[in-house]
Coordinates of C-alpha atoms in Angstrom, one line a residue:
M19 CA -15.6 -17.2 -5.7
K20 CA -17.7 -19.4 -6.9
T21 CA -20.5 -20.4 -4.0
F22 CA -23.4 -23.4 -4.7
K23 CA -26.9 -23.4 -2.9
K24 CA -26.6 -27.1 -3.1
F25 CA -23.3 -29.3 -3.0
Y26 CA -22.9 -33.0 -3.7
V27 CA -21.0 -35.2 -2.3
E28 CA -21.4 -38.8 -3.8
I29 CA -20.0 -40.8 -0.9
T30 CA -20.9 -44.3 -2.6
S31 CA -20.9 -45.5 -5.8
I32 CA -23.3 -48.7 -5.2
C33 CA -26.7 -49.1 -5.1
N34 CA -28.6 -51.8 -3.4
L35 CA -31.3 -52.1 -6.0
A36 CA -31.5 -52.1 -9.6
C37 CA -34.4 -49.1 -10.6
S38 CA -35.4 -48.3 -13.9
F39 CA -35.4 -44.8 -14.0
C40 CA -31.9 -45.3 -12.6
P41 CA -29.3 -46.7 -14.9
P42 CA -26.4 -48.4 -13.0
T43 CA -23.4 -46.4 -13.3
E44 CA -20.1 -48.0 -15.2
R45 CA -17.2 -46.7 -12.6
A46 CA -15.6 -48.7 -10.1
K47 CA -17.5 -49.0 -6.8
Q48 CA -16.4 -47.9 -4.1
F49 CA -17.2 -46.1 -1.3
I50 CA -15.3 -42.8 -0.2
E51 CA -12.9 -43.0 2.2
V52 CA -13.2 -41.3 5.7
D53 CA -9.8 -39.1 5.1
Q54 CA -10.7 -38.5 1.6
F55 CA -14.1 -37.4 2.8
R56 CA -11.8 -34.5 5.3
N57 CA -10.1 -33.5 2.8
I58 CA -13.1 -32.5 0.6
L59 CA -15.3 -30.4 3.1
D60 CA -11.7 -28.3 3.7
Q61 CA -11.6 -28.0 0.1
I62 CA -15.7 -27.0 -0.4
K63 CA -15.8 -24.5 2.9
P64 CA -14.8 -21.8 1.3
H65 CA -18.2 -22.1 -1.3
T66 CA -21.2 -23.7 0.7
K67 CA -22.7 -24.9 3.2
Y68 CA -24.9 -27.4 2.5
I69 CA -23.7 -31.4 1.6
Y70 CA -25.7 -34.0 -0.3
F71 CA -24.3 -37.4 0.1
H72 CA -25.0 -38.5 -3.5
V73 CA -25.2 -38.3 -7.4
K74 CA -25.6 -41.7 -8.0
G75 CA -25.5 -45.3 -5.4
E76 CA -27.1 -45.4 -1.8
P77 CA -25.5 -43.6 1.1
L78 CA -27.3 -45.8 3.8
L79 CA -25.0 -48.5 2.2
H80 CA -21.9 -46.6 3.6
P81 CA -20.3 -48.8 6.5
K82 CA -18.6 -45.3 8.1
I83 CA -22.0 -42.7 7.5
D84 CA -21.8 -41.9 10.9
Q85 CA -18.4 -40.9 10.9
L86 CA -19.3 -38.6 8.3
L87 CA -21.9 -36.7 8.9
D88 CA -19.4 -35.7 12.7
I89 CA -17.0 -35.0 10.2
S90 CA -19.3 -32.8 8.5
H91 CA -20.9 -31.5 11.8
E92 CA -17.3 -30.7 13.2
K93 CA -16.6 -28.8 9.7
G94 CA -20.0 -26.7 10.0
F95 CA -21.6 -28.2 7.0
K96 CA -25.7 -29.0 6.6
V97 CA -26.4 -32.5 5.2
N98 CA -29.3 -33.8 3.1
I99 CA -29.1 -37.3 2.0
T100 CA -31.8 -39.1 0.2
T101 CA -31.8 -42.6 0.0
N102 CA -34.3 -45.3 -1.4
G103 CA -35.1 -46.6 2.7
T104 CA -35.0 -49.7 2.0
L105 CA -31.8 -49.7 4.6
L106 CA -33.2 -47.1 6.9
K107 CA -33.8 -49.7 10.2
K108 CA -30.3 -51.2 9.7
A109 CA -28.4 -47.7 8.9
K110 CA -30.8 -45.5 12.0
H111 CA -28.8 -45.7 15.0
K112 CA -26.1 -44.8 12.5
I113 CA -28.3 -41.5 11.6
F114 CA -31.2 -41.3 14.0
M115 CA -30.7 -37.4 16.2
K116 CA -27.1 -36.4 14.1
P117 CA -27.1 -32.4 14.7
A118 CA -25.6 -32.5 11.1
L119 CA -28.4 -33.8 9.9
R120 CA -30.8 -31.0 7.9
Q121 CA -33.0 -32.9 5.9
M122 CA -34.0 -36.6 5.0
N123 CA -35.2 -36.9 1.4
F124 CA -36.8 -40.7 0.3
S125 CA -37.4 -41.8 -3.2
L126 CA -40.7 -44.2 -2.9
H127 CA -40.2 -44.3 -6.4
S128 CA -38.0 -46.4 -6.0
F129 CA -40.2 -49.5 -4.8
D130 CA -41.7 -49.6 -8.1
G131 CA -39.2 -49.0 -10.1
H132 CA -37.2 -52.2 -8.4
A133 CA -38.0 -55.4 -9.5
G134 CA -38.2 -57.2 -6.8
S135 CA -39.7 -54.9 -4.5
T136 CA -42.6 -56.9 -2.2
N137 CA -45.0 -55.3 0.8
R138 CA -45.3 -52.0 0.4
L139 CA -46.8 -51.2 3.9
E140 CA -44.8 -52.4 5.7
Y141 CA -41.6 -50.1 3.5
I142 CA -43.7 -47.0 3.1
S143 CA -44.9 -46.9 7.2
S144 CA -41.0 -48.1 8.1
I145 CA -40.2 -44.8 6.3
L146 CA -43.1 -43.3 7.8
S147 CA -42.2 -44.3 11.9
F148 CA -38.7 -42.8 11.4
A149 CA -40.1 -39.4 10.2
K150 CA -42.4 -39.2 13.2
E151 CA -39.9 -40.3 14.8
A152 CA -36.8 -37.7 13.7
V153 CA -39.0 -35.2 13.9
A154 CA -40.3 -35.3 17.1
N155 CA -37.2 -35.5 18.2
S156 CA -35.2 -33.5 16.0
N157 CA -35.2 -30.1 13.4
M158 CA -35.4 -32.9 10.7
I159 CA -37.2 -31.8 7.7
V160 CA -39.0 -35.0 5.3
S161 CA -39.3 -35.3 1.8
L162 CA -41.5 -38.6 0.5
R163 CA -40.8 -38.1 -2.7
L164 CA -43.0 -40.0 -5.9
W165 CA -40.8 -39.3 -9.4
N166 CA -42.9 -41.0 -11.6
L167 CA -45.4 -39.1 -12.9
D168 CA -46.1 -39.8 -17.1
Q169 CA -43.7 -37.2 -18.7
D170 CA -46.1 -37.1 -21.5
N171 CA -49.3 -36.4 -19.7
A172 CA -48.8 -33.3 -17.5
T173 CA -52.6 -33.7 -15.7
N174 CA -52.0 -37.3 -14.7
L175 CA -50.7 -38.4 -11.2
D176 CA -50.7 -42.0 -12.0
K177 CA -53.5 -43.1 -9.6
S178 CA -52.5 -46.7 -11.0
R179 CA -48.7 -46.7 -9.9
N180 CA -49.2 -44.4 -6.4
R181 CA -52.8 -44.6 -5.0
E182 CA -51.7 -47.5 -2.5
A183 CA -48.3 -45.2 -1.5
L184 CA -50.7 -42.0 -1.2
A185 CA -53.6 -44.1 0.9
I186 CA -51.0 -45.2 3.1
I187 CA -49.6 -42.1 4.0
E188 CA -53.1 -40.3 4.6
K189 CA -53.9 -43.9 7.0
E190 CA -50.6 -42.9 8.8
F191 CA -51.5 -39.0 9.3
N192 CA -55.1 -39.5 9.5
L193 CA -55.7 -37.0 6.1
D194 CA -58.9 -35.7 6.4
F195 CA -57.8 -34.8 1.5
Q196 CA -56.8 -37.2 -1.0
I197 CA -53.0 -36.2 -1.6
E198 CA -53.9 -35.4 -5.3
E199 CA -56.2 -33.6 -5.2
K200 CA -53.2 -30.7 -3.3
V201 CA -50.4 -31.3 -5.0
E202 CA -49.0 -31.1 -8.9
P203 CA -46.4 -31.6 -10.2
G204 CA -43.0 -30.2 -9.3
S205 CA -44.7 -28.8 -5.3
G206 CA -44.7 -30.6 -2.4
V207 CA -47.7 -30.5 0.5
K208 CA -47.0 -30.2 3.9
I209 CA -48.0 -33.8 5.1
T210 CA -47.7 -32.5 9.2
E211 CA -44.7 -30.5 10.6
R212 CA -41.2 -30.8 8.4
I213 CA -42.4 -33.8 6.7
Y214 CA -43.6 -33.1 3.1
L215 CA -44.8 -34.7 0.1
N216 CA -43.1 -34.3 -3.4
Q217 CA -44.5 -35.6 -7.0
D218 CA -42.8 -34.9 -9.6
H219 CA -42.0 -36.5 -13.6
E220 CA -39.9 -39.1 -13.3
F221 CA -36.5 -37.8 -15.3
K222 CA -34.1 -39.1 -17.6
W223 CA -30.7 -39.1 -17.2
P224 CA -28.5 -37.6 -19.7
A225 CA -26.6 -39.9 -21.9
L226 CA -23.6 -39.3 -24.4
H227 CA -25.8 -42.1 -26.4
E228 CA -29.3 -39.4 -26.4
E229 CA -30.0 -37.4 -29.2
E230 CA -28.8 -34.2 -29.0
D231 CA -31.0 -30.8 -29.8
E232 CA -30.6 -27.1 -30.7
G233 CA -28.3 -26.2 -27.6
K234 CA -29.5 -23.6 -26.8
G235 CA -31.2 -22.4 -22.8
F236 CA -30.1 -22.4 -19.4
C237 CA -28.7 -24.7 -16.6
H238 CA -27.9 -23.7 -12.8
A239 CA -25.0 -27.1 -13.3
L240 CA -21.7 -24.2 -11.6
R241 CA -24.4 -21.5 -10.7
N242 CA -26.2 -23.6 -7.8
Q243 CA -25.3 -26.2 -7.5
A244 CA -21.4 -28.8 -8.3
A245 CA -21.0 -32.4 -8.0
I246 CA -17.3 -34.6 -6.8
L247 CA -17.6 -38.4 -7.8
T248 CA -17.0 -40.6 -4.9
N249 CA -13.0 -40.9 -7.6
G250 CA -12.9 -37.5 -6.7
T251 CA -13.9 -36.5 -10.0
V252 CA -15.6 -32.7 -10.0
V253 CA -18.7 -32.8 -12.3
P254 CA -21.1 -29.4 -12.8
C255 CA -24.4 -31.0 -11.8
C256 CA -25.9 -34.3 -10.0
L257 CA -27.0 -35.7 -12.9
D258 CA -23.4 -36.1 -14.8
G259 CA -23.4 -39.7 -12.6
E260 CA -20.6 -41.4 -15.0
G261 CA -17.9 -38.3 -14.4
I262 CA -18.7 -36.8 -18.0
I263 CA -18.2 -33.7 -18.1
N264 CA -14.5 -34.3 -15.8
L265 CA -13.5 -31.1 -14.2
G266 CA -10.9 -32.3 -12.9
N267 CA -9.4 -34.2 -9.4
V268 CA -9.6 -32.5 -6.2
Y269 CA -7.8 -35.6 -5.0
D270 CA -4.5 -34.2 -7.4
T271 CA -6.4 -30.3 -8.0
P272 CA -7.1 -28.2 -5.2
F273 CA -11.4 -27.4 -5.7
S274 CA -11.1 -23.9 -5.7
E275 CA -8.8 -24.0 -8.9
I276 CA -10.0 -26.7 -10.5
V277 CA -13.8 -24.3 -10.3
E278 CA -12.6 -21.7 -12.2
G279 CA -10.0 -23.5 -14.3
E280 CA -11.0 -23.2 -18.3
R281 CA -13.6 -25.7 -19.0
A282 CA -15.6 -25.2 -16.1
N283 CA -15.8 -21.0 -17.3
N284 CA -16.7 -22.5 -20.7
L285 CA -19.8 -24.2 -19.2
Y286 CA -20.7 -21.5 -17.1
N287 CA -20.1 -18.4 -18.9
G288 CA -22.1 -20.9 -22.0
F289 CA -25.1 -21.1 -20.0
S290 CA -24.6 -16.6 -19.5
R291 CA -25.4 -16.6 -23.1
R292 CA -28.3 -19.1 -22.8
E293 CA -25.6 -21.9 -25.0
A294 CA -25.0 -25.3 -24.0
V295 CA -21.2 -26.2 -24.7
E296 CA -21.4 -29.2 -23.2
E297 CA -22.2 -32.2 -25.6
L298 CA -23.8 -33.9 -22.3
C299 CA -25.6 -30.6 -21.5
R300 CA -27.1 -30.7 -25.1
K301 CA -28.2 -34.4 -24.8
C302 CA -30.0 -33.0 -20.9
G303 CA -33.6 -32.4 -21.0
Y304 CA -33.4 -31.6 -17.9
R305 CA -31.8 -28.2 -18.7
K306 CA -36.0 -27.0 -20.5
R307 CA -36.8 -26.8 -17.2
F308 CA -35.3 -23.1 -16.9
G309 CA -36.0 -22.0 -20.6

């Protein structure tokens, strides 16, 4: 039986921002229903212990995210939430101190990625305030993400884009160093106990209209991760935001059967040979990170 370190259960396909680095989904806008969510967790329980509340969409938009967290805890899952953080004040009472919530990842690069962003200080300060309170009162881990570095220049930390944000963090935590001195692209630096800052290059979502390469390389899709979209479609990884590699639908077929189906096994075995058998995989640059 396949087991996964990361399992993405997309609870909504809707987002409140329109960031330049994140193409809007062409799928129907919807929230997962509570009964659907419960059904999915029952199906994936033998396969994973950790679930992530996203593929596309903003998880804090879900009006019943508190119930989803309670169900996750009831069924023994630990939850990671990746959010742009703009809805934190409105949603805080629904997520704070929920025992299922293991980690919050805040995509701080959303501020510059969204054309309508205003008041960087207020935005980041609200996230840092939440992070401090959560860490002080629970075992939650907080990751502050700035995934917007220039891919063509790995040594350039793009101070003009990120320095203001980093300065706010440095001041808030009374750091005696500049974060750029200690962090490298793709890695993180510890800010304080259970709060980390992670910088990385901006990644490009794969799409069928992109240029195809020779198809060689390796990926952890269906090896340490899998995903289920809000509409029930099973996809092999968190970058298939449109459900192009449709392995089946959990509302029609049990997940355990889908993940052992012909298309799923062809993809898995292909990467065992370091060969991308799916067209979308041959147009995904993320695969090149793994050789």
